[in-house]
Amino acid sequence: MLLNEIYPNFTTFSVVNNDSCLTARRSNKTAISNVYEGIPETIILNVVSWLVLILLFAILRNRAWDYGRLALVHTEKWTQLFYKNTDDAVAVEESNHDVSLIPDTGCLWFPSIFKISRERIYTRCGPDASHYLSFQQQLLLLMTTITVFSICVILPINFLGTLQGDKTTFGHTTIGNLPSDSKWLWVHIVGSMLVVPVTILIMRRCSGRTPSSTLLASRTLLITNISKMHRNTEDIKNYFTVRYPGIEVCDVKIAHKVKTLTNLEKQREKAHEARMYCLSNIQKSDIQVQPYGCIACCRCKTVNALEYYTREEERLNNLVTAERGRALQSPLGIAFVTLNSEEMAQHVIKSFEPGSHRNWVITKAPSPSDINWENLEISYRNWYSKAIIINCLLFLILFFLTTPVIFVNTFNKLIARDKFITKLNPVVSEFLPTLVLLCMSAVMPVIVAYTDEWMSHWTKSKQNHATMYKTFIFLLFMILILPSLGLTSAQAFLESIQPQNITLRWDCIFLADKGAFFVNYVITSALIGTALELLRFPELAMYAWRLLRIKSEAEKTTIRKEILSEFPFGIHYAWTLLIFTVSTVYSLTCPLITPFGLLYLGLKHLVDKYNIYYVYRPITMSEEGQQIHGDAVIMVRIAIILLQLITAVFFFIRANLNLMTCIAFLGFAITSCFFFFLGPFPSCKPSVLNSQLRDTNEQYIAPVLISSSSLDHIEHDRSSPTIYGTSNGIQVGPDIGSSTA
């Protein structure tokens, strides 16, 4: 529909249409319905697909409910351990009755989601999971408020206009249906301003004061830039004894280069577990192994698996022992100093002047489980050089990369050219473009997430924090801003800001079918998107790919262990914030989007609660963990600011600088200053020291140094197998944590 037909009194719209503004155009009329730009059809197809995916998950999940240690070795079910976090689940159940898993056998997994309390989440999964789910709950409350206002107030007002079609036309529900001189438009301006105090009131509640740090981390200092001459525990202890006589140093641990040792230890554990598998299944026929590749690809030149893994384990034992000795003789300029109280640690941090003593830098230490120990050997200088190169390459890729919308239009052109799909099923031909859009939107952020892994962050919390920011900014431009302007890439955006194109691109935001495009996208994300997150097909595909590449059947147990991962908070924060932002920005101009945004947040909350509790391994992200939760709350303001900007620009295009336009821009300016300079959202940092801190058995030693120390103290019994999943008492060698200059 041409905008000059909608706004005959505004001549600049005469050149704006669906051909000059890139939108996800529909290829043909559908077999179900052609009203409301195909939204009813999208709902029906998504509901059917959602039910099919949930049924598939229920079937797969039901096959994997009978978990146990012996199942890790003896079960042949391919879904075992993938749709159930068996290893951690058993360990937790046996260690603490208060955090044992809620029974979820058979079909009980669905009602069990609603029975998981916040206390259970905090106790079993840690404070970071509790923060994240609390953040989603507050977003749900805020989205509910916006939805009620949009549907009960804005939608009936939009229906009062007569500029766009009749009641069966989607444009009839948008703000474009009202004339520019309508007094009812004041309601939209007032609504865009009232959302500010409501957002502050609700989102302040999820800026929790529950600390993410552990009791050990709260009283431990991280010292960096230690010179080679002073990388020993006695020198560090002497400094604190002289400089702070009233402070007791409980422990000093020095970090070591363990990257090579970590790789060798993984190979050794793999060979050891494979040998144990062969011993446990000695009654089976002779197990063969392909030493030079995957056994599924080539079954020739195989050898006996038990003999092969025995030799491999002996070889790797020697390599690990030698490399461990070299690692302990290669201390890094990093030390962890544990004091006897958090107050003393805070006093040292505040009183120490950087560079005053041998160029040391003293900060609060992250939790041991938060540290990527193999990345500590990358110095700050090398890390920043690596980060600059990777981020520049990422920027170049995303700068020239098209938005997902162009894939939809390309797909529609192929359908129009090839009548086979349309003749086969017109419903499928209309539904596939939306599904393609969702798939492309999900694949692109993976690029961002992987680049952060390559950057070798020192802590998991910093990696998640960087991933959240870059993924959200990328998604915001690729899914909301550029498609709204009718553009395909950042390069096209720079080309469009020429004086002759500015008005044209702002007009593209208010095309009649623009809101319908985002409504269909949010519907697909809410139903198919959340169901796919429950099924975790990408991880399942990686699991299957690893199983195909194994050298023998004995390596299956190692592959099953590798699928246990930590919940990627950075990516999921970004996705949640994106859909909330899209729904909020179009809540006044296109109120029909808000119920589906609310549906997405509700289903996303339930799916994430299930995955966090049953699937992923707990993670503690320390101080940076609190920062990512606090920053996620602050990033909600972007949705509010864009909402007011869109409203102000709409009035400017419709009626130039009249009173309503001036009030809208004034509200936008006040809100921006209020958010950015006054900071109404509090931080997530706890106000009281030592409050609700958790005590753990962690220590500031690289786990690989602990696991490899068993080679020095334990003689392997090769005659009797051990049950998979049991643990041995390992005495940590006295040389860990101390070093020679």
XYZ file of C-alpha atoms in Angstrom:
741
model
C 0.000 0.000 0.000
C 1.399 3.394 -0.976
C 1.804 5.869 1.850
C 0.487 8.721 -0.277
C -2.824 6.893 -0.200
C -2.655 6.864 3.583
C -1.409 10.433 4.010
C -2.577 12.407 0.950
C -1.645 15.726 2.530
C 2.031 14.801 2.981
C 3.811 14.836 -0.369
C 7.153 13.366 0.721
C 5.437 10.010 1.147
C 4.714 9.802 -2.567
C 8.019 8.079 -3.319
C 7.846 5.613 -0.439
C 6.524 2.117 -1.046
C 7.337 -1.498 -0.407
C 9.805 -1.541 -3.285
C 11.985 1.314 -2.002
C 11.746 0.173 1.640
C 12.933 -3.371 2.246
C 10.280 -5.381 4.052
C 9.493 -9.042 4.332
C 6.858 -8.996 1.626
C 4.407 -11.817 1.268
C 4.580 -13.782 -1.937
C 0.933 -14.686 -2.441
C -2.469 -14.905 -0.859
C -2.745 -17.785 1.524
C -5.073 -20.725 1.717
C -6.139 -20.009 5.312
C -6.709 -16.285 5.541
C -5.497 -13.077 3.995
C -6.665 -10.749 6.762
C -4.311 -8.904 9.096
C -1.283 -9.547 6.880
C -1.370 -13.301 7.555
C -1.103 -13.011 11.354
C -3.945 -15.523 12.046
C -2.246 -17.969 9.700
C 1.092 -17.506 11.465
C -0.555 -18.149 14.825
C -2.207 -21.377 13.646
C 0.935 -22.743 12.022
C 3.098 -21.830 15.016
C 0.696 -23.402 17.499
C 0.614 -26.637 15.487
C 4.409 -26.644 15.165
C 4.801 -25.862 18.865
C 2.567 -28.778 19.861
C 4.502 -31.143 17.578
C 7.856 -30.006 19.000
C 6.633 -30.272 22.596
C 5.300 -33.767 21.898
C 8.656 -34.715 20.363
C 10.472 -33.375 23.414
C 8.130 -35.273 25.750
C 8.866 -38.524 23.912
C 12.629 -37.963 23.935
C 12.558 -36.763 27.522
C 10.541 -39.776 28.643
C 13.239 -42.091 27.286
C 15.886 -40.414 29.392
C 14.234 -40.243 32.791
C 15.788 -43.365 34.335
C 19.051 -41.741 35.255
C 21.847 -43.209 37.378
C 25.584 -43.801 37.444
C 25.344 -47.239 35.909
C 23.243 -45.841 33.083
C 26.233 -43.761 32.030
C 28.078 -46.940 31.130
C 25.482 -49.540 30.296
C 22.626 -47.618 28.706
C 22.242 -47.685 24.945
C 19.627 -44.923 24.819
C 20.973 -42.135 22.641
C 18.898 -39.556 24.510
C 20.391 -40.539 27.868
C 22.217 -37.643 29.489
C 21.289 -35.257 26.701
C 17.772 -34.474 27.858
C 18.718 -35.055 31.489
C 21.676 -33.657 33.405
C 22.403 -37.054 34.898
C 25.902 -36.598 36.285
C 25.222 -33.440 38.258
C 21.703 -34.541 39.161
C 22.878 -37.730 40.867
C 25.732 -35.989 42.639
C 23.410 -33.324 44.032
C 20.694 -35.764 45.037
C 23.078 -37.876 47.021
C 24.849 -34.986 48.716
C 22.029 -32.722 49.867
C 18.386 -33.579 50.348
C 17.362 -29.919 50.324
C 18.464 -29.419 46.738
C 17.500 -32.812 45.345
C 15.694 -32.784 42.031
C 11.912 -32.723 41.958
C 10.635 -36.078 40.613
C 9.947 -35.648 36.927
C 9.668 -39.156 35.545
C 7.308 -39.819 32.682
C 5.234 -36.718 31.976
C 5.838 -35.139 35.374
C 8.555 -32.907 33.916
C 5.973 -30.314 32.830
C 4.236 -29.711 36.205
C 7.632 -29.889 37.899
C 8.605 -26.625 36.166
C 5.919 -24.773 38.132
C 6.995 -26.416 41.412
C 10.570 -25.183 41.249
C 10.798 -22.402 43.819
C 13.242 -19.533 43.838
C 14.930 -21.013 46.919
C 15.554 -24.296 45.082
C 16.988 -22.440 42.122
C 19.303 -20.441 44.384
C 20.437 -23.467 46.414
C 21.060 -25.831 43.520
C 21.955 -23.521 40.617
C 23.521 -20.530 42.370
C 22.692 -16.829 42.733
C 23.312 -16.017 39.067
C 20.437 -18.258 37.986
C 18.249 -16.684 40.661
C 19.127 -13.177 39.419
C 18.399 -14.118 35.818
C 14.990 -15.675 36.510
C 14.059 -12.765 38.777
C 14.943 -10.382 35.951
C 12.616 -12.286 33.627
C 9.809 -12.167 36.190
C 10.071 -8.387 36.463
C 10.113 -8.079 32.665
C 6.948 -10.193 32.608
C 5.275 -7.815 35.056
C 6.373 -4.773 33.051
C 5.285 -6.359 29.755
C 1.917 -7.250 31.287
C 1.387 -3.602 32.252
C 2.326 -2.406 28.757
C 0.106 -5.061 27.144
C -2.958 -4.139 29.212
C -2.538 -0.455 28.363
C -1.890 -1.122 24.663
C -4.793 -3.539 24.148
C -7.364 -1.875 26.407
C -6.583 1.775 25.632
C -4.415 2.241 22.505
C -6.033 -0.406 20.267
C -9.636 0.922 20.617
C -8.340 4.452 19.946
C -6.545 3.310 16.779
C -9.784 1.716 15.606
C -11.489 5.117 15.712
C -9.601 6.254 12.599
C -10.614 5.624 9.008
C -7.394 6.121 7.033
C -6.447 2.468 6.498
C -8.942 -0.074 5.231
C -11.638 -1.690 7.332
C -11.687 -3.846 10.471
C -10.123 -6.774 8.591
C -7.054 -4.713 7.625
C -3.989 -4.828 9.841
C -3.243 -1.150 9.210
C -6.613 -0.347 10.813
C -5.137 -1.353 14.196
C -2.043 0.862 13.940
C -1.454 4.494 14.809
C -1.370 5.284 11.070
C -5.147 4.843 11.012
C -5.623 8.136 12.923
C -5.452 11.526 11.159
C -2.603 13.843 12.101
C -4.934 16.358 13.788
C -6.730 13.800 15.952
C -6.901 14.684 19.650
C -6.684 10.997 20.486
C -2.974 11.062 19.585
C -2.340 12.787 22.922
C -3.044 9.433 24.568
C -0.079 7.920 22.723
C 2.205 10.739 23.923
C 1.024 10.443 27.513
C 1.407 6.660 27.347
C 5.008 6.911 26.113
C 5.807 9.131 29.097
C 3.957 7.120 31.745
C 5.936 4.006 30.843
C 9.070 5.636 32.310
C 8.026 5.722 36.003
C 6.349 2.324 35.650
C 9.573 0.821 34.285
C 11.669 2.319 37.072
C 9.229 1.175 39.763
C 9.135 -2.426 38.499
C 12.735 -2.956 37.381
C 14.223 -1.590 40.617
C 12.815 -4.663 42.339
C 14.995 -7.087 40.364
C 18.236 -5.254 41.185
C 18.753 -7.812 43.928
C 21.225 -7.484 46.759
C 21.972 -11.200 46.944
C 25.717 -11.511 46.237
C 27.061 -13.830 43.568
C 30.430 -14.141 45.269
C 31.397 -17.067 47.486
C 32.748 -16.787 51.021
C 36.259 -17.668 49.838
C 36.220 -15.161 46.966
C 34.911 -12.358 49.202
C 38.153 -12.351 51.245
C 40.625 -13.178 48.461
C 42.721 -10.658 46.528
C 43.959 -10.983 42.958
C 47.467 -9.630 42.381
C 48.756 -9.193 38.821
C 51.943 -7.815 37.228
C 54.215 -9.708 39.629
C 57.785 -9.747 38.320
C 59.622 -13.033 37.786
C 61.947 -12.364 40.724
C 59.071 -12.179 43.212
C 56.800 -15.002 42.051
C 56.985 -16.952 45.308
C 54.660 -17.212 48.284
C 57.138 -16.021 50.934
C 57.859 -12.732 49.183
C 54.149 -11.990 48.819
C 53.407 -12.911 52.441
C 56.252 -10.724 53.671
C 54.856 -7.715 51.832
C 51.454 -8.002 53.515
C 53.021 -8.696 56.909
C 55.095 -5.516 56.732
C 52.617 -3.256 54.936
C 49.500 -4.379 56.839
C 50.611 -5.662 60.269
C 47.057 -6.149 61.533
C 46.041 -8.391 58.632
C 46.393 -12.146 58.711
C 47.293 -13.873 55.443
C 45.583 -17.285 55.423
C 46.828 -18.583 52.091
C 48.741 -17.596 48.960
C 48.357 -19.411 45.656
C 50.297 -18.583 42.494
C 48.846 -19.326 39.064
C 50.757 -21.426 36.527
C 50.769 -22.029 32.794
C 48.345 -24.921 32.409
C 46.993 -24.647 28.861
C 49.131 -27.458 27.449
C 48.613 -29.522 30.601
C 44.841 -29.086 30.306
C 44.812 -30.491 26.771
C 46.973 -33.453 27.758
C 44.889 -34.146 30.870
C 41.697 -34.244 28.789
C 43.284 -36.826 26.500
C 44.504 -38.836 29.486
C 41.073 -38.857 31.131
C 39.548 -39.892 27.838
C 41.929 -42.840 27.529
C 41.429 -43.785 31.186
C 37.631 -43.773 30.923
C 37.775 -45.762 27.696
C 39.981 -48.371 29.388
C 37.576 -48.536 32.332
C 34.726 -49.043 29.886
C 36.547 -51.957 28.276
C 37.149 -53.541 31.673
C 33.539 -52.998 32.737
C 32.266 -54.606 29.539
C 34.773 -57.452 29.385
C 31.902 -59.901 28.854
C 31.154 -58.289 25.486
C 32.755 -59.446 22.308
C 36.163 -58.072 21.530
C 35.868 -54.251 21.400
C 37.850 -52.804 18.507
C 39.280 -49.327 18.035
C 40.334 -47.406 14.941
C 43.578 -45.637 15.966
C 43.742 -43.420 12.866
C 40.209 -42.061 12.670
C 36.554 -42.726 13.429
C 35.475 -46.340 13.529
C 32.210 -45.491 11.772
C 34.155 -44.270 8.718
C 36.622 -47.133 8.455
C 36.559 -50.496 10.211
C 39.758 -51.787 8.635
C 43.068 -52.018 10.487
C 41.355 -51.972 13.883
C 43.096 -53.200 17.028
C 42.013 -54.438 20.423
C 40.555 -51.510 22.367
C 41.735 -52.570 25.832
C 45.337 -52.961 24.711
C 45.237 -49.717 22.726
C 43.811 -47.586 25.545
C 46.156 -49.175 28.071
C 49.154 -48.105 25.975
C 47.622 -44.679 25.364
C 47.000 -44.106 29.052
C 50.560 -45.065 29.948
C 51.937 -42.753 27.264
C 49.726 -39.863 28.349
C 50.484 -40.486 32.020
C 54.140 -39.843 31.298
C 53.366 -36.759 29.223
C 51.021 -35.322 31.862
C 53.541 -35.957 34.659
C 56.314 -34.249 32.710
C 54.126 -31.323 31.661
C 52.819 -30.898 35.204
C 56.381 -30.564 36.435
C 57.098 -27.941 33.790
C 53.889 -26.074 34.653
C 54.785 -25.908 38.339
C 58.174 -24.513 37.362
C 56.511 -21.836 35.182
C 54.611 -19.549 37.560
C 52.670 -16.625 36.155
C 52.708 -13.090 37.469
C 49.336 -13.742 39.099
C 48.692 -14.622 42.737
C 45.608 -15.170 44.900
C 45.987 -13.983 48.487
C 43.302 -15.086 50.947
C 42.871 -12.990 54.092
C 40.896 -13.832 57.205
C 37.936 -11.521 56.550
C 36.184 -9.600 53.801
C 36.627 -6.323 55.676
C 40.395 -6.729 55.542
C 40.273 -7.513 51.823
C 38.235 -4.369 51.196
C 40.676 -2.333 53.300
C 43.671 -3.536 51.260
C 41.945 -2.779 47.946
C 41.006 0.758 49.032
C 44.370 1.615 50.601
C 46.675 0.117 47.970
C 47.884 2.570 45.341
C 48.461 0.967 41.894
C 52.114 1.041 40.940
C 53.271 1.867 44.463
C 54.869 -1.549 44.954
C 56.659 -3.235 42.043
C 53.862 -2.183 39.656
C 51.436 -4.612 41.319
C 47.716 -4.343 40.628
C 45.470 -5.581 43.442
C 41.772 -6.238 42.858
C 39.098 -8.474 44.281
C 39.503 -12.058 43.110
C 36.767 -13.839 41.151
C 35.403 -17.147 42.370
C 37.641 -20.133 41.514
C 34.864 -21.719 39.427
C 34.559 -18.481 37.440
C 38.172 -18.505 36.277
C 39.282 -19.837 32.888
C 42.602 -21.108 34.211
C 44.078 -21.965 30.824
C 43.613 -18.340 29.673
C 45.572 -16.766 32.551
C 48.841 -17.183 30.690
C 47.664 -14.636 28.111
C 49.015 -11.277 29.300
C 46.987 -8.082 29.273
C 49.002 -6.734 26.348
C 48.470 -9.838 24.245
C 44.824 -10.055 25.289
C 44.053 -6.516 24.140
C 45.895 -7.061 20.858
C 43.902 -10.237 20.279
C 40.653 -8.511 21.247
C 41.245 -5.614 18.843
C 41.963 -7.953 15.910
C 38.956 -10.211 16.580
C 36.530 -7.336 17.140
C 37.712 -5.549 14.000
C 37.162 -8.704 11.941
C 33.759 -9.170 13.561
C 32.826 -5.569 12.778
C 33.814 -5.973 9.129
C 31.746 -9.160 8.837
C 28.680 -7.620 10.445
C 29.126 -4.350 8.559
C 28.715 -6.027 5.201
C 26.436 -8.829 6.396
C 22.843 -8.464 5.367
C 19.980 -8.562 7.828
C 17.796 -11.670 8.063
C 15.067 -9.803 6.175
C 16.909 -10.054 2.874
C 16.985 -13.836 3.228
C 13.214 -13.783 3.555
C 12.785 -11.661 0.430
C 15.230 -13.849 -1.487
C 13.290 -16.895 -0.376
C 10.034 -15.267 -1.507
C 11.524 -14.531 -4.931
C 12.564 -18.165 -5.282
C 9.041 -19.242 -4.405
C 7.591 -16.807 -6.909
C 9.989 -18.065 -9.584
C 9.494 -21.745 -8.799
C 5.769 -22.481 -8.577
C 6.381 -26.009 -7.271
C 6.326 -25.083 -3.570
C 3.334 -22.807 -4.009
C 1.386 -25.468 -5.869
C 2.437 -28.107 -3.380
C 1.141 -26.191 -0.397
C 0.493 -22.434 -0.310
C 0.420 -22.546 3.497
C 3.962 -23.902 3.623
C 5.140 -21.340 1.101
C 3.893 -18.544 3.348
C 5.139 -20.026 6.609
C 8.684 -20.931 5.526
C 9.926 -17.324 5.113
C 9.116 -16.549 8.754
C 10.862 -19.730 9.826
C 13.883 -18.812 7.676
C 13.947 -15.428 9.396
C 13.993 -17.066 12.832
C 16.743 -19.495 11.842
C 18.961 -16.781 10.395
C 18.371 -14.603 13.449
C 19.484 -17.487 15.663
C 22.568 -18.381 13.619
C 24.037 -14.903 13.335
C 24.530 -14.267 17.107
C 26.440 -17.549 17.325
C 29.205 -15.803 15.397
C 29.356 -13.140 18.090
C 29.383 -15.702 20.901
C 32.205 -17.752 19.365
C 34.391 -14.697 18.866
C 34.237 -14.034 22.608
C 35.449 -17.565 23.265
C 38.404 -16.967 20.940
C 39.273 -13.798 22.849
C 40.355 -15.946 25.835
C 38.695 -14.033 28.669
C 40.181 -14.664 32.088
C 36.767 -15.301 33.654
C 33.478 -16.767 32.485
C 31.638 -13.738 33.868
C 33.576 -11.292 31.684
C 32.975 -13.523 28.688
C 29.232 -13.599 29.362
C 29.191 -9.847 29.977
C 30.922 -9.066 26.680
C 28.726 -11.572 24.839
C 25.563 -9.983 26.216
C 26.503 -6.488 25.078
C 27.767 -7.415 21.617
C 24.943 -9.861 20.900
C 22.252 -7.423 22.017
C 23.681 -4.529 19.996
C 24.055 -6.800 16.968
C 20.516 -8.167 17.269
C 19.104 -4.699 17.888
C 20.562 -3.438 14.617
C 19.950 -6.578 12.549
C 16.407 -7.367 13.758
C 14.888 -4.016 14.756
C 16.668 -0.859 13.627
C 17.904 -1.677 10.108
C 14.766 -3.589 8.992
C 12.630 -0.772 10.404
C 14.525 1.673 8.213
C 14.194 -0.614 5.210
C 17.921 -1.354 5.086
C 19.947 -4.541 4.650
C 23.246 -3.805 6.399
C 25.246 -1.193 8.286
C 26.856 -0.264 4.984
C 23.432 0.534 3.564
C 22.702 2.573 6.695
C 25.714 4.821 6.089
C 24.697 5.226 2.466
C 21.146 6.130 3.470
C 22.053 9.010 5.802
C 22.714 11.274 2.850
C 20.493 14.375 2.962
C 18.278 13.184 0.116
C 17.604 9.842 1.816
C 16.996 10.741 5.461
C 13.288 11.525 5.121
C 12.763 8.497 2.924
C 14.258 6.088 5.452
C 12.385 7.546 8.423
C 9.169 7.113 6.458
C 9.957 3.442 6.003
C 9.323 2.856 9.707
C 5.622 3.551 9.322
C 4.713 1.407 6.335
C 1.396 -0.343 6.789
C 2.864 -3.870 6.806
C 5.952 -3.036 8.878
C 4.263 -3.809 12.195
C 2.832 -7.063 10.818
C 6.335 -8.203 9.940
C 7.476 -7.790 13.556
C 4.283 -9.338 14.925
C 4.875 -12.474 12.836
C 8.497 -12.557 13.957
C 7.621 -12.302 17.664
C 4.937 -14.999 17.281
C 7.443 -17.384 15.701
C 10.038 -16.590 18.361
C 7.511 -17.164 21.149
C 6.297 -20.570 19.984
C 8.736 -22.302 17.652
C 11.737 -20.447 19.071
C 11.144 -21.455 22.699
C 10.267 -25.050 21.722
C 13.556 -25.347 19.854
C 15.409 -24.038 22.914
C 13.806 -26.849 24.889
C 14.890 -29.456 22.339
C 18.376 -27.931 21.875
C 18.818 -29.243 18.354
C 22.192 -27.491 17.744
C 23.676 -29.137 20.838
C 22.089 -32.441 19.873
C 23.628 -32.160 16.417
C 27.039 -31.492 17.973
C 26.517 -34.469 20.281
C 25.684 -36.708 17.311
C 28.662 -35.360 15.354
C 31.014 -36.209 18.202
C 29.547 -39.699 18.488
C 30.179 -40.274 14.782
C 33.840 -39.293 15.142
C 34.740 -41.566 18.043
C 37.477 -44.156 17.566
C 35.562 -46.874 19.409
C 32.464 -47.571 21.432
C 34.512 -47.130 24.602
C 34.708 -43.348 24.067
C 30.958 -42.829 24.378
C 31.159 -42.079 28.089
C 33.580 -39.207 27.465
C 31.309 -37.728 24.796
C 28.378 -37.891 27.175
C 30.336 -36.007 29.798
C 31.319 -33.283 27.338
C 27.711 -32.276 26.664
C 27.346 -30.985 30.222
C 27.893 -27.238 29.888
C 27.116 -24.036 31.725
C 24.104 -21.873 30.972
C 25.136 -19.108 28.508
C 23.696 -16.134 30.391
C 25.096 -13.582 27.943
C 23.231 -14.927 24.893
C 19.950 -15.498 26.718
C 19.982 -12.053 28.328
C 20.454 -10.575 24.846
C 17.589 -12.584 23.310
C 15.193 -11.746 26.150
C 16.043 -8.054 25.953
C 15.671 -8.041 22.159
C 12.109 -9.404 22.067
C 11.122 -7.135 24.952
C 12.592 -4.145 23.095
C 10.841 -4.998 19.816
C 7.496 -5.483 21.589
C 7.860 -2.268 23.598
C 9.018 -0.085 20.702
C 5.978 -1.064 18.594
C 3.512 -1.224 21.520
C 1.934 2.176 20.743
C 2.210 2.237 16.956
C 1.200 -1.436 16.602
C -0.458 -2.618 19.853
C -1.212 -6.142 18.545
C 2.446 -7.062 19.068
C 2.283 -6.781 22.870
C 0.310 -9.993 23.678
C 2.796 -12.053 21.695
C 5.741 -10.324 23.355
C 4.164 -11.250 26.691
C 3.681 -14.822 25.464
C 7.351 -15.011 24.502
C 8.549 -13.794 27.893
C 6.283 -16.267 29.686
C 7.357 -19.299 27.652
C 10.989 -18.180 27.673
C 10.907 -17.978 31.463
C 9.527 -21.515 31.815
C 11.968 -22.986 29.281
C 14.978 -21.275 30.855
C 13.902 -22.366 34.331
C 13.709 -25.978 33.166
C 17.059 -25.859 31.344
C 18.859 -24.127 34.214
C 17.514 -26.556 36.815
C 17.700 -29.847 34.929
C 20.132 -29.467 32.039
C 23.005 -27.068 32.625
C 25.801 -27.130 35.155
C 25.706 -24.425 37.878
C 27.992 -21.427 37.416
C 29.171 -18.759 39.846
C 30.152 -15.526 38.123
C 31.417 -13.534 41.117
C 31.507 -9.713 40.977
C 31.274 -9.543 37.191
C 28.214 -11.766 37.513
C 26.519 -9.075 39.546
C 27.572 -6.579 36.891
C 25.930 -8.515 34.054
C 22.656 -8.732 35.996
C 22.747 -5.037 36.876
C 23.594 -4.012 33.310
C 20.750 -6.144 31.940
C 18.358 -4.129 34.106
C 19.898 -0.884 32.866
C 19.603 -2.011 29.209
C 15.822 -2.050 29.591
C 15.984 1.734 29.236
C 16.958 1.319 25.565
C 13.465 -0.015 24.819
C 11.830 2.967 26.536
C 14.056 5.516 24.790
C 13.443 3.956 21.358
C 9.707 3.899 22.065
C 9.688 7.642 22.717
C 11.954 8.321 19.746
C 9.689 6.378 17.387
C 6.642 8.225 18.724
C 8.297 11.646 18.344
C 9.523 10.947 14.809
C 6.071 9.735 13.775
C 4.471 13.000 14.872
C 7.214 14.998 13.173
C 6.674 13.243 9.853
C 2.906 13.486 10.130
C 2.509 17.094 11.240
C 5.931 18.748 11.316
C 6.719 20.825 14.442
C 3.297 21.219 16.000
C 2.552 21.141 19.727
C 2.290 17.339 19.931
C 5.629 16.918 18.137
C 7.387 19.357 20.464
C 5.959 17.646 23.562
C 7.007 14.228 22.226
C 10.587 15.353 21.545
C 10.740 17.137 24.904
C 9.677 13.919 26.663
C 12.302 11.983 24.734
C 15.046 14.451 25.731
C 14.019 14.463 29.406
C 13.859 10.671 29.554
C 17.275 10.298 27.908
C 18.903 12.730 30.338
C 17.148 11.099 33.281
C 18.282 7.601 32.334
C 21.860 8.413 31.366
C 22.788 11.093 33.913
C 20.713 10.355 37.010
C 20.792 6.548 36.821
C 17.498 5.544 38.478
C 18.362 1.832 38.472
C 20.436 0.665 41.460
C 23.362 -1.713 41.153
C 23.244 -5.373 42.088
C 26.055 -5.106 44.606
C 25.189 -6.172 48.162
C 25.075 -3.315 50.667
C 26.244 -5.390 53.657
C 29.493 -7.339 53.799
C 29.409 -11.087 54.452
C 25.648 -11.229 53.893
C 24.311 -14.558 52.643
C 27.651 -15.616 51.205
C 27.964 -19.288 50.330
C 30.737 -21.459 51.675
C 32.253 -23.846 49.134
C 35.084 -26.360 49.038
C 36.838 -24.525 46.225
C 40.436 -23.409 46.283
C 42.539 -21.205 44.048
C 44.278 -24.029 42.241
C 43.726 -24.911 38.607
C 41.541 -28.064 38.591
C 43.910 -29.715 36.134
C 46.717 -29.500 38.710
C 44.504 -31.296 41.231
C 43.326 -34.023 38.859
C 46.815 -34.650 37.475
C 48.298 -34.841 40.990
C 46.691 -38.279 41.353
C 49.444 -39.653 39.137
C 51.964 -38.853 41.866
C 50.063 -40.443 44.732
C 47.735 -43.135 43.394
C 48.831 -46.358 41.731
C 46.269 -47.310 39.104
C 44.642 -50.673 39.640
C 44.407 -52.182 36.168
C 42.849 -55.439 37.255
C 39.489 -54.251 38.643
C 37.259 -51.603 37.080
C 35.813 -48.714 39.037
C 32.225 -47.607 38.741
C 31.940 -44.582 36.542
C 31.121 -41.407 38.400
C 32.816 -42.244 41.723
C 35.528 -40.017 43.104
C 38.787 -40.824 44.776
C 40.330 -38.976 47.644
C 43.143 -37.034 46.029
C 45.829 -35.387 48.102
C 47.000 -32.197 46.513
C 50.733 -32.077 46.213
C 52.534 -29.563 48.420
C 54.166 -27.930 45.407
C 50.886 -26.514 44.067
C 50.639 -22.859 44.922
C 54.319 -22.371 45.616
C 57.074 -21.833 43.127
C 60.668 -20.973 42.780
C 61.878 -17.805 41.232
